[in-house]
Short mmCIF file of C-alpha atoms in Angstrom, two decimals:
data_model
loop_
_atom_site.label_atom_id
_atom_site.label_comp_id
_atom_site.label_asym_id
_atom_site.label_seq_id
_atom_site.Cartn_x
_atom_site.Cartn_y
_atom_site.Cartn_z
CA MET A 27 198.27 46.64 35.20
CA SER A 28 195.37 45.94 37.56
CA THR A 29 192.31 48.21 37.59
CA ASP A 30 190.63 50.01 40.50
CA MET A 31 193.46 50.38 42.96
CA SER A 32 194.49 53.09 45.38
CA VAL A 33 197.18 55.63 44.51
CA GLY A 34 199.45 53.94 47.05
CA GLU A 35 199.01 50.57 45.39
CA ALA A 36 199.40 52.07 41.95
CA LEU A 37 202.63 53.80 42.97
CA VAL A 38 204.22 50.51 43.98
CA HIS A 39 203.14 48.79 40.76
CA LEU A 40 204.42 51.68 38.66
CA LEU A 41 207.77 51.70 40.47
CA GLU A 42 208.05 47.98 39.77
CA ALA A 43 207.22 48.59 36.11
CA HIS A 44 210.01 51.19 35.96
CA GLY A 45 212.48 48.58 37.18
CA VAL A 46 212.85 49.72 40.78
CA GLU A 47 214.21 46.79 42.79
CA ILE A 48 214.59 48.23 46.30
CA VAL A 49 212.83 50.86 48.37
CA PHE A 50 214.48 52.22 51.52
CA GLY A 51 212.11 53.52 54.14
CA ILE A 52 210.52 53.57 57.58
CA PRO A 53 206.71 53.35 57.46
CA GLY A 54 204.52 55.68 59.47
CA VAL A 55 200.90 56.71 59.62
CA HIS A 56 201.50 59.24 56.84
CA THR A 57 202.95 56.66 54.45
CA ALA A 58 201.17 53.46 55.48
CA GLU A 59 198.98 53.66 52.38
CA LEU A 60 202.10 53.55 50.18
CA TYR A 61 202.88 50.17 51.73
CA ARG A 62 199.49 48.63 50.95
CA GLY A 63 200.72 46.94 47.78
CA LEU A 64 204.38 46.54 48.70
CA ALA A 65 204.25 43.07 50.29
CA ALA A 66 202.72 41.56 47.15
CA SER A 67 205.22 43.23 44.80
CA LYS A 68 208.70 42.16 43.69
CA ILE A 69 210.22 45.25 45.28
CA ARG A 70 212.46 44.59 48.25
CA HIS A 71 211.91 46.88 51.22
CA VAL A 72 214.91 47.69 53.43
CA THR A 73 214.28 49.34 56.78
CA PRO A 74 217.00 51.69 58.03
CA ARG A 75 217.12 52.81 61.64
CA HIS A 76 216.75 56.50 60.73
CA GLU A 77 215.48 58.29 57.64
CA GLN A 78 218.90 59.82 57.05
CA GLY A 79 220.09 56.24 56.69
CA ALA A 80 217.39 55.63 54.08
CA GLY A 81 218.77 58.51 52.03
CA PHE A 82 222.38 57.41 52.36
CA MET A 83 221.44 53.82 51.45
CA ALA A 84 219.71 55.12 48.34
CA ASP A 85 222.87 57.14 47.58
CA GLY A 86 225.18 54.12 47.88
CA TYR A 87 222.82 52.03 45.76
CA ALA A 88 222.66 54.72 43.06
CA ARG A 89 226.44 55.25 42.92
CA VAL A 90 226.91 51.58 42.11
CA THR A 91 223.99 51.04 39.72
CA GLY A 92 223.64 54.47 38.11
CA ARG A 93 219.87 54.22 38.71
CA PRO A 94 217.90 56.34 41.17
CA GLY A 95 217.83 55.09 44.74
CA VAL A 96 214.24 55.27 46.02
CA CYS A 97 213.07 56.20 49.53
CA PHE A 98 209.68 56.23 51.24
CA VAL A 99 209.61 58.69 54.18
CA ILE A 100 206.88 60.23 56.26
CA THR A 101 205.64 63.80 56.19
CA GLY A 102 207.63 66.44 58.08
CA PRO A 103 210.34 64.89 60.31
CA GLY A 104 210.82 61.86 58.09
CA LEU A 105 211.56 64.12 55.15
CA THR A 106 213.68 66.60 57.09
CA ASN A 107 215.70 63.66 58.48
CA THR A 108 216.43 62.73 54.86
CA ILE A 109 217.55 66.21 53.82
CA THR A 110 221.22 65.70 54.72
CA ALA A 111 221.45 62.65 52.49
CA MET A 112 219.66 64.45 49.67
CA ALA A 113 222.06 67.38 49.95
CA GLN A 114 225.05 65.02 49.74
CA ALA A 115 223.51 63.40 46.68
CA ARG A 116 222.98 66.81 45.05
CA ALA A 117 226.62 67.77 45.70
CA ASP A 118 227.93 64.50 44.25
CA SER A 119 225.47 64.20 41.32
CA VAL A 120 223.79 61.05 42.64
CA PRO A 121 220.28 60.22 41.33
CA MET A 122 217.63 59.71 44.01
CA LEU A 123 213.85 59.74 44.28
CA VAL A 124 212.42 60.55 47.69
CA VAL A 125 208.69 59.87 47.97
CA SER A 126 207.14 61.44 51.03
CA GLY A 127 203.70 61.99 52.42
CA VAL A 128 202.26 65.42 53.08
CA ASN A 129 199.11 66.38 54.93
CA ALA A 130 195.73 66.45 53.21
CA ARG A 131 195.30 69.00 50.43
CA SER A 132 192.72 71.03 52.35
CA THR A 133 195.21 71.71 55.18
CA LEU A 134 198.29 72.74 53.18
CA GLY A 135 199.72 76.16 53.95
CA ARG A 136 197.18 76.98 56.68
CA GLY A 137 199.39 76.50 59.75
CA GLN A 138 196.68 74.78 61.79
CA GLY A 139 199.04 72.53 63.72
CA TYR A 140 198.45 69.20 62.03
CA LEU A 141 200.81 66.35 62.90
CA HIS A 142 204.18 66.67 61.07
CA GLU A 143 203.10 69.93 59.44
CA LEU A 144 205.66 72.21 57.80
CA PRO A 145 204.89 75.74 56.51
CA ASP A 146 205.88 74.74 52.98
CA GLN A 147 207.33 71.24 52.75
CA SER A 148 207.78 71.25 48.98
CA GLY A 149 209.30 74.74 49.03
CA LEU A 150 211.87 73.61 51.59
CA ILE A 151 213.01 70.75 49.36
CA ARG A 152 213.00 72.85 46.18
CA SER A 153 215.78 74.98 47.67
CA PHE A 154 218.32 72.21 47.04
CA ALA A 155 216.75 69.25 45.19
CA LYS A 156 216.47 69.21 41.41
CA ALA A 157 212.69 69.47 41.80
CA SER A 158 209.82 68.83 44.19
CA PHE A 159 206.45 67.72 42.83
CA THR A 160 203.15 67.59 44.72
CA LEU A 161 200.62 65.05 43.43
CA THR A 162 197.33 66.89 43.82
CA ASP A 163 195.41 64.85 41.23
CA ALA A 164 195.45 61.05 41.43
CA SER A 165 195.09 60.73 37.66
CA GLU A 166 198.49 62.39 37.20
CA LEU A 167 200.41 59.76 39.19
CA ALA A 168 201.89 57.82 36.26
CA GLY A 169 203.11 60.90 34.42
CA THR A 170 204.46 62.65 37.52
CA LEU A 171 206.34 59.54 38.66
CA ALA A 172 207.83 59.03 35.20
CA ARG A 173 208.98 62.66 35.03
CA SER A 174 210.49 62.41 38.51
CA LEU A 175 212.52 59.30 37.71
CA ALA A 176 213.66 60.74 34.38
CA LEU A 177 214.67 64.05 35.93
CA ALA A 178 216.78 62.31 38.56
CA ILE A 179 219.08 60.97 35.81
CA SER A 180 218.67 63.77 33.24
CA GLY A 181 221.62 66.08 32.72
CA ARG A 182 223.55 66.30 35.95
CA PRO A 183 221.93 63.60 38.15
CA GLY A 184 220.55 64.45 41.56
CA PRO A 185 217.72 64.01 44.07
CA VAL A 186 214.07 64.59 43.16
CA HIS A 187 211.20 64.78 45.64
CA LEU A 188 207.62 63.61 45.10
CA GLU A 189 205.11 64.32 47.86
CA ILE A 190 201.65 62.73 47.98
CA PRO A 191 198.94 64.20 50.23
CA THR A 192 197.41 61.66 52.58
CA ASP A 193 193.96 62.11 51.05
CA VAL A 194 195.36 61.49 47.55
CA MET A 195 197.09 58.27 48.66
CA VAL A 196 193.74 56.61 49.27
CA ALA A 197 192.05 57.88 46.11
CA ARG A 198 191.04 55.17 43.64
CA LEU A 199 192.29 54.90 40.10
CA PRO A 200 190.28 53.10 37.41
CA LYS A 201 193.51 52.27 35.59
CA ALA A 202 197.13 53.40 35.71
CA GLU A 203 199.43 52.54 32.85
CA MET A 204 203.14 53.20 33.02
CA VAL A 205 204.23 56.33 31.18
CA ALA A 206 207.66 56.31 29.54
CA VAL A 207 209.61 59.56 29.77
CA GLU A 208 213.06 59.57 28.25
CA PRO A 209 215.75 61.38 30.28
CA ALA A 210 216.62 64.69 28.67
CA GLN A 211 220.18 64.77 27.36
CA PRO A 212 221.80 67.78 25.71
CA GLN A 213 222.96 67.81 22.09
CA THR A 214 226.64 68.60 21.72
CA ASP A 215 227.35 71.58 19.47
CA ALA A 216 229.14 70.54 16.28
CA GLY A 217 231.11 73.77 16.16
CA ALA A 218 232.39 73.23 19.69
CA LEU A 219 233.49 69.70 18.77
CA LYS A 220 235.42 71.07 15.80
CA ALA A 221 237.06 73.78 17.93
CA ALA A 222 238.02 71.27 20.62
CA THR A 223 239.49 68.93 18.01
CA ALA A 224 241.67 71.72 16.67
CA LEU A 225 242.98 72.60 20.14
CA ILE A 226 243.72 68.96 20.95
CA ALA A 227 245.46 68.31 17.64
CA GLY A 228 247.68 71.35 18.15
CA ALA A 229 248.63 70.70 21.77
CA ARG A 230 252.15 69.54 22.60
CA ALA A 231 251.58 68.56 26.26
CA PRO A 232 247.88 67.93 26.95
CA VAL A 233 246.57 66.71 30.31
CA ILE A 234 243.12 65.28 31.11
CA LEU A 235 241.23 65.90 34.35
CA ALA A 236 238.60 63.22 35.04
CA GLY A 237 235.94 63.49 37.73
CA GLY A 238 232.84 61.62 38.83
CA GLY A 239 231.04 62.56 35.63
CA ALA A 240 233.44 60.28 33.74
CA ILE A 241 233.06 57.26 36.04
CA ARG A 242 230.94 55.33 33.51
CA ALA A 243 233.08 56.34 30.54
CA ASP A 244 236.19 54.32 31.39
CA LEU A 245 236.69 52.66 28.01
CA SER A 246 236.10 55.82 25.97
CA LEU A 247 238.36 57.81 28.28
CA ARG A 248 241.09 55.18 28.10
CA ILE A 249 241.08 55.12 24.29
CA PHE A 250 240.93 58.93 24.13
CA ALA A 251 243.86 59.35 26.53
CA GLU A 252 245.92 56.86 24.53
CA ARG A 253 245.07 58.59 21.26
CA ILE A 254 246.28 62.00 22.46
CA ASP A 255 248.99 60.53 24.75
CA ALA A 256 247.89 62.56 27.79
CA PRO A 257 248.22 61.90 31.53
CA VAL A 258 244.83 61.54 33.26
CA VAL A 259 244.53 63.19 36.68
CA LEU A 260 241.72 61.62 38.71
CA THR A 261 239.63 63.48 41.27
CA VAL A 262 238.23 61.63 44.29
CA ASN A 263 235.07 60.53 42.47
CA GLY A 264 237.08 59.58 39.39
CA ARG A 265 239.40 57.13 41.13
CA GLY A 266 239.66 53.74 39.49
CA LEU A 267 239.40 55.10 35.95
CA LEU A 268 242.28 53.85 33.76
CA ALA A 269 243.20 51.36 36.49
CA ASP A 270 246.79 50.11 36.16
CA HIS A 271 247.27 52.25 33.05
CA ALA A 272 250.55 54.09 32.53
CA LEU A 273 248.70 57.36 31.90
CA ARG A 274 246.76 57.46 35.18
CA VAL A 275 247.58 59.95 37.97
CA PRO A 276 245.45 58.89 40.98
CA ALA A 277 246.49 61.90 43.05
CA SER A 278 244.68 65.03 44.15
CA PRO A 279 245.02 68.21 42.08
CA SER A 280 245.46 69.93 45.44
CA LEU A 281 249.00 68.48 45.59
CA ALA A 282 251.83 70.68 44.28
CA PRO A 283 253.33 68.11 41.83
CA VAL A 284 249.93 67.55 40.18
CA ARG A 285 249.41 71.30 39.94
CA ASP A 286 252.87 71.56 38.37
CA LEU A 287 251.83 68.99 35.77
CA LEU A 288 248.76 71.10 34.93
CA ALA A 289 250.69 74.37 34.90
CA ALA A 290 253.22 72.92 32.44
CA SER A 291 250.45 71.74 30.10
CA ASP A 292 249.44 73.79 27.08
CA LEU A 293 245.95 72.24 27.13
CA VAL A 294 243.79 70.77 29.89
CA ILE A 295 240.73 68.71 28.96
CA ALA A 296 238.38 68.49 31.94
CA VAL A 297 235.87 65.63 31.76
CA GLY A 298 232.97 65.48 34.22
CA THR A 299 234.48 67.57 37.01
CA GLU A 300 233.09 70.70 38.66
CA PHE A 301 236.46 72.12 39.82
CA GLY A 302 235.19 72.19 43.41
CA PRO A 303 237.64 73.26 46.13
CA THR A 304 237.33 70.01 48.08
CA ASP A 305 239.15 68.43 45.11
CA TYR A 306 241.17 71.31 43.71
CA ASP A 307 242.01 73.39 46.79
CA MET A 308 241.84 70.95 49.68
CA TYR A 309 244.26 72.99 51.78
CA ALA A 310 242.50 76.30 50.95
CA ASP A 311 245.80 77.85 49.86
CA GLY A 312 244.52 79.30 46.57
CA GLY A 313 247.42 77.72 44.72
CA PHE A 314 245.61 76.03 41.85
CA PRO A 315 247.30 77.30 38.67
CA THR A 316 245.78 79.35 35.90
CA LEU A 317 245.35 76.98 32.97
CA ARG A 318 246.67 78.16 29.62
CA LYS A 319 243.95 76.49 27.54
CA LEU A 320 240.91 74.65 28.84
CA VAL A 321 238.36 72.39 27.17
CA ARG A 322 235.48 71.44 29.48
CA LEU A 323 233.22 68.45 28.85
CA ASP A 324 230.24 68.19 31.18
CA ILE A 325 226.65 67.00 31.08
CA SER A 326 225.56 70.31 32.64
CA GLU A 327 225.93 73.60 30.81
CA GLY A 328 225.24 75.41 34.07
CA GLN A 329 228.08 73.59 35.79
CA ILE A 330 230.49 74.57 33.02
CA GLY A 331 229.47 78.18 33.53
CA ALA A 332 230.08 77.95 37.28
CA GLY A 333 233.71 76.87 37.03
CA PRO A 334 236.82 78.36 35.40
CA GLU A 335 236.16 79.88 32.01
CA ALA A 336 236.65 77.37 29.21
CA ASP A 337 238.12 78.11 25.80
CA VAL A 338 235.75 75.44 24.46
CA ALA A 339 232.68 74.05 26.26
CA LEU A 340 231.35 70.62 25.26
CA VAL A 341 227.95 69.88 26.78
CA GLY A 342 226.98 66.22 26.72
CA ASP A 343 227.50 62.72 28.06
CA SER A 344 231.18 62.02 28.68
CA SER A 345 231.34 58.70 26.87
CA ALA A 346 229.35 59.90 23.85
CA VAL A 347 231.32 63.12 23.41
CA LEU A 348 234.70 61.41 23.84
CA SER A 349 233.67 58.90 21.17
CA ARG A 350 232.76 61.72 18.78
CA LEU A 351 236.08 63.43 19.43
CA LEU A 352 237.89 60.18 18.71
CA ASP A 353 236.17 59.96 15.34
CA MET A 354 237.40 63.45 14.50
CA LEU A 355 240.95 63.30 15.83
CA PRO A 356 243.91 62.13 13.78
CA GLU A 357 246.34 59.58 15.18
CA THR A 358 248.72 61.56 17.35
CA GLY A 359 250.89 60.34 20.24
CA GLY A 360 254.52 61.23 20.81
CA ARG A 361 253.69 63.57 23.69
CA ASN A 362 255.59 61.65 26.37
CA GLY A 363 252.35 61.10 28.29
CA ALA A 364 253.36 57.99 30.22
CA ALA A 365 256.63 59.55 31.40
CA ARG A 366 254.86 62.73 32.51
CA ALA A 367 252.23 60.68 34.36
CA ASP A 368 254.90 58.55 36.05
CA ALA A 369 256.83 61.61 37.17
CA ALA A 370 253.65 63.16 38.60
CA ARG A 371 252.74 59.95 40.46
CA ARG A 372 256.20 59.68 42.01
CA ALA A 373 256.40 63.35 42.94
CA ALA A 374 252.89 63.36 44.41
CA MET A 375 253.69 60.38 46.61
CA ALA A 376 257.00 61.94 47.69
CA THR A 377 255.31 65.18 48.76
CA LEU A 378 252.92 63.48 51.20
CA GLU A 379 253.60 63.81 54.91
CA PRO A 380 255.07 60.59 56.36
CA ARG A 381 251.87 59.77 58.27
CA VAL A 382 249.70 60.30 55.21
CA ALA A 383 252.11 58.34 52.99
CA GLY A 384 251.91 55.47 55.46
CA GLU A 385 248.12 55.53 55.38
CA VAL A 386 248.14 55.54 51.57
CA ALA A 387 250.43 52.52 51.64
CA LEU A 388 248.05 50.83 54.09
CA LEU A 389 245.14 51.43 51.73
CA GLN A 390 247.03 49.79 48.89
CA ARG A 391 247.77 46.78 51.12
CA LEU A 392 244.07 46.55 51.98
CA TYR A 393 243.16 46.65 48.28
CA GLY A 394 245.74 43.95 47.62
CA ALA A 395 244.30 41.74 50.37
CA THR A 396 240.69 42.24 49.16
CA PRO A 397 241.17 42.61 45.38
CA HIS A 398 237.47 42.54 44.50
CA ALA A 399 236.18 44.78 47.30
CA ARG A 400 234.55 48.17 46.93
CA PHE A 401 235.81 50.77 49.42
CA VAL A 402 233.26 53.25 50.79
CA GLY A 403 234.38 55.99 53.16
CA ASP A 404 233.38 58.69 55.59
CA SER A 405 235.30 61.73 56.85
CA THR A 406 238.16 60.12 58.75
CA GLN A 407 241.96 60.08 58.59
CA LEU A 408 242.40 57.04 56.35
CA VAL A 409 239.82 58.36 53.89
CA TYR A 410 241.39 61.82 53.77
CA ALA A 411 244.71 60.15 52.96
CA GLY A 412 243.10 58.14 50.18
CA ASN A 413 241.48 61.25 48.77
CA LEU A 414 244.96 62.70 48.38
CA TYR A 415 246.27 59.53 46.71
CA CYS A 416 244.44 56.25 46.11
CA ASP A 417 245.10 53.88 43.22
CA ALA A 418 241.73 52.10 43.12
CA PRO A 419 241.64 48.90 41.03
CA ARG A 420 238.47 49.75 39.04
CA PRO A 421 235.97 52.58 38.57
CA GLY A 422 233.45 53.07 41.35
CA HIS A 423 235.51 51.14 43.90
CA TRP A 424 236.52 54.23 45.89
CA PHE A 425 233.89 56.75 46.93
CA ASN A 426 233.09 58.64 50.09
CA ALA A 427 231.26 61.60 51.59
CA ALA A 428 234.37 63.54 52.65
CA THR A 429 234.21 65.88 49.63
CA GLY A 430 231.47 68.20 48.42
CA TYR A 431 228.76 68.42 51.08
CA GLY A 432 230.91 66.35 53.45
CA ALA A 433 228.23 64.73 55.62
CA LEU A 434 229.31 62.54 58.51
CA GLY A 435 227.27 59.40 59.14
CA TYR A 436 227.44 58.35 55.49
CA VAL A 437 229.42 55.12 55.75
CA PRO A 438 227.22 52.52 57.47
CA PRO A 439 224.13 53.21 55.34
CA GLY A 440 226.07 54.16 52.18
CA ALA A 441 228.02 50.91 52.34
CA ILE A 442 224.79 48.96 52.86
CA GLY A 443 223.27 50.55 49.76
CA ALA A 444 226.38 49.65 47.76
CA ALA A 445 226.30 46.05 48.98
CA LEU A 446 222.62 45.71 48.10
CA ALA A 447 223.29 47.11 44.63
CA ASP A 448 226.04 44.59 43.86
CA PRO A 449 225.84 41.62 46.26
CA ALA A 450 228.66 39.77 44.52
CA VAL A 451 231.20 42.42 45.56
CA PRO A 452 232.17 42.75 49.24
CA VAL A 453 232.29 46.26 50.70
CA VAL A 454 234.99 47.60 53.00
CA ALA A 455 233.41 50.53 54.85
CA ILE A 456 235.99 52.90 56.37
CA VAL A 457 234.62 55.00 59.20
CA GLY A 458 236.02 56.79 62.25
CA ASP A 459 234.78 56.08 65.75
CA GLY A 460 233.23 59.56 65.84
CA GLY A 461 231.54 59.27 62.46
CA LEU A 462 230.29 55.77 63.26
CA GLN A 463 228.24 57.14 66.13
CA PHE A 464 226.34 59.44 63.77
CA SER A 465 224.56 56.39 62.32
CA LEU A 466 225.62 53.52 64.56
CA GLY A 467 222.28 51.72 64.44
CA GLU A 468 222.52 51.18 60.68
CA ILE A 469 225.16 48.46 61.08
CA GLY A 470 222.33 46.24 62.30
CA VAL A 471 220.77 46.47 58.83
CA ALA A 472 223.88 44.87 57.33
CA ALA A 473 223.44 41.88 59.62
CA GLU A 474 219.68 41.75 59.11
CA GLU A 475 220.04 41.78 55.32
CA ARG A 476 222.97 39.29 55.39
CA LEU A 477 225.28 41.60 53.47
CA ASP A 478 229.00 41.20 52.89
CA VAL A 479 230.24 44.37 54.56
CA VAL A 480 233.35 44.84 56.68
CA PHE A 481 233.09 47.98 58.81
CA LEU A 482 236.67 49.10 59.37
CA VAL A 483 236.48 51.42 62.37
CA TRP A 484 239.45 53.79 62.50
CA ASN A 485 239.35 54.35 66.26
CA ASN A 486 241.36 57.40 67.26
CA HIS A 487 239.06 58.21 70.18
CA GLY A 488 237.31 61.28 68.89
CA TYR A 489 237.33 63.75 66.02
CA ARG A 490 241.09 63.70 65.44
CA GLU A 491 241.06 65.69 62.20
CA ILE A 492 239.09 68.52 63.86
CA GLU A 493 241.31 68.43 66.93
CA THR A 494 244.40 68.79 64.72
CA PHE A 495 242.81 71.68 62.81
CA MET A 496 242.00 73.49 66.06
CA LEU A 497 245.51 73.01 67.39
CA ASP A 498 247.07 74.24 64.16
CA ALA A 499 244.85 77.34 64.36
CA GLY A 500 245.85 78.05 67.95
CA ILE A 501 242.45 77.07 69.34
CA ALA A 502 242.24 75.05 72.53
CA PRO A 503 240.39 71.86 71.47
CA VAL A 504 236.94 71.51 72.98
CA GLY A 505 234.29 68.92 72.15
CA VAL A 506 236.58 66.69 70.07
CA LYS A 507 236.95 63.73 72.44
CA PRO A 508 233.60 61.90 72.63
CA PRO A 509 234.50 58.50 74.07
CA PRO A 510 233.84 55.61 71.70
CA PRO A 511 231.63 52.71 72.78
CA ASP A 512 233.01 49.24 73.35
CA MET A 513 233.20 48.05 69.76
CA ALA A 514 233.19 44.37 70.67
CA LEU A 515 229.94 44.78 72.58
CA ILE A 516 228.46 46.89 69.80
CA ALA A 517 229.24 44.19 67.23
CA LYS A 518 227.74 41.51 69.47
CA ALA A 519 224.62 43.56 70.14
CA TYR A 520 223.94 44.00 66.42
CA GLY A 521 224.91 40.46 65.39
CA LEU A 522 228.15 41.25 63.55
CA GLY A 523 231.40 39.37 63.63
CA PHE A 524 234.18 41.22 65.44
CA ARG A 525 237.95 41.46 65.32
CA ARG A 526 240.33 44.00 66.88
CA ALA A 527 243.64 44.90 65.26
CA GLU A 528 246.54 46.42 67.16
CA ASP A 529 248.82 47.05 64.19
CA GLU A 530 248.59 47.38 60.43
CA ALA A 531 249.51 43.76 59.71
CA GLN A 532 246.70 42.56 61.96
CA LEU A 533 244.33 45.03 60.35
CA VAL A 534 245.03 43.87 56.81
CA GLU A 535 244.69 40.24 57.87
CA ALA A 536 241.44 40.88 59.77
CA VAL A 537 239.80 42.74 56.89
CA ALA A 538 240.90 40.09 54.38
CA VAL A 539 239.65 37.20 56.54
CA CYS A 540 236.29 38.86 57.17
CA ALA A 541 235.83 39.75 53.50
CA ARG A 542 236.54 36.14 52.46
CA LYS A 543 234.25 34.75 55.13
CA GLY A 544 231.31 36.88 54.05
CA GLY A 545 228.61 38.44 56.14
CA ALA A 546 228.71 41.59 58.24
CA HIS A 547 231.75 42.25 60.42
CA LEU A 548 233.20 45.06 62.49
CA VAL A 549 236.99 45.38 62.57
CA GLU A 550 238.34 47.89 65.07
CA TYR A 551 241.75 49.41 64.50
CA ALA A 552 243.08 51.20 67.57
CA VAL A 553 245.09 54.03 66.06
#
């Protein structure tokens, strides 16, 4: 580590030492000092067209890598522009570090009208982020940064904020060595493991629920499910687990046949799922069944306490705890798990409305035509259909912002972050014409960075899902028909390839051709 450098320069070098590869941000006068050492570093800087895009790019990057996505944003409006993305990351347990400026220490909290001033910037962020730290002493940079990065991935992952006053950014450091802080992980109670083992061994018809907290535990989950011969119901963020396995049920627990499977079970083992209504009560009908016995495994003790009461609570990392359970469980089987899973899959598909069933079939054709692609989605019809039923080919290859916080504008930047995280895998980004216009300018970043992203624009000329909801509720639709731009001209303006599809066969062909060709493309499907 070099000696005698500014805090801004030291921050960049320390981020590099922590293994940060990419920073997403838009420089401004309140963060220019953070950029002083960036050009000479190995860190790649990606410039979104809006700070919300920076946050969503960091989110997409983190979902693929499991490491915190890092943003640099300016004081005040730059940070508040990023709040929506941070809130989505908090809802979906996505690690993120947002580094912002803040005005000089002597001005904080005085309300004197300085540029970009907020009454209490850190207090605002603390209301929803895991933590917000203010670096008031330059000598504490290394330790504060290390704690911030560790906290983002400790326990239930989420966004962390670090603000640096403008006068601290320029302070000189005689030396700044990287500090290593290990992420805090809970120790699983031995008594709870023993109690869970007894319940599992005595169950005749167990079922597993697997959410986003299990997405990096595929092998352990697969072996565990086989050992106890249990169907595995996958929430939206768990899709792709147990791909092609006879025990998988890639259908929403909001569907009646999946609820019937759970109601008939004498033991449900929930792994890494918060039991949120956007997964478990999508239609807000209150019909999720009361479970007879429940074992909950989650990295967050607080999250276990927030959901349905568990007979046994296992706090810890999904993969580690499942492995310990496997060591304790006898060989079982004989519980007809594959047949129960098959029946649930068939019944779930049969219960879908014809339009939705057709869209699910279209998704499977798209997966078949682009077998290695990762699908990233926004709140639009095709994504809602996939959230009800989507048989993704591998973990982490189906995720979207239509659950949890449910922020529109996620897809263009989120898909870009995913493509940057794993350049060898093309991304199919599914977005409606309405949602696209929330962050339209970000598609230019995909072309600028030469990324393999196919933006599939589901063009139904407005906010069709909201229009349908209003009609069903007896409300005359207002404000749901913003006219879409000319997609061909948009693609040309931003330097993307363009194709228009008039039917599903053309759509599948267009997406497949663009994905094979590589680069950034926009494919419009006129619904």
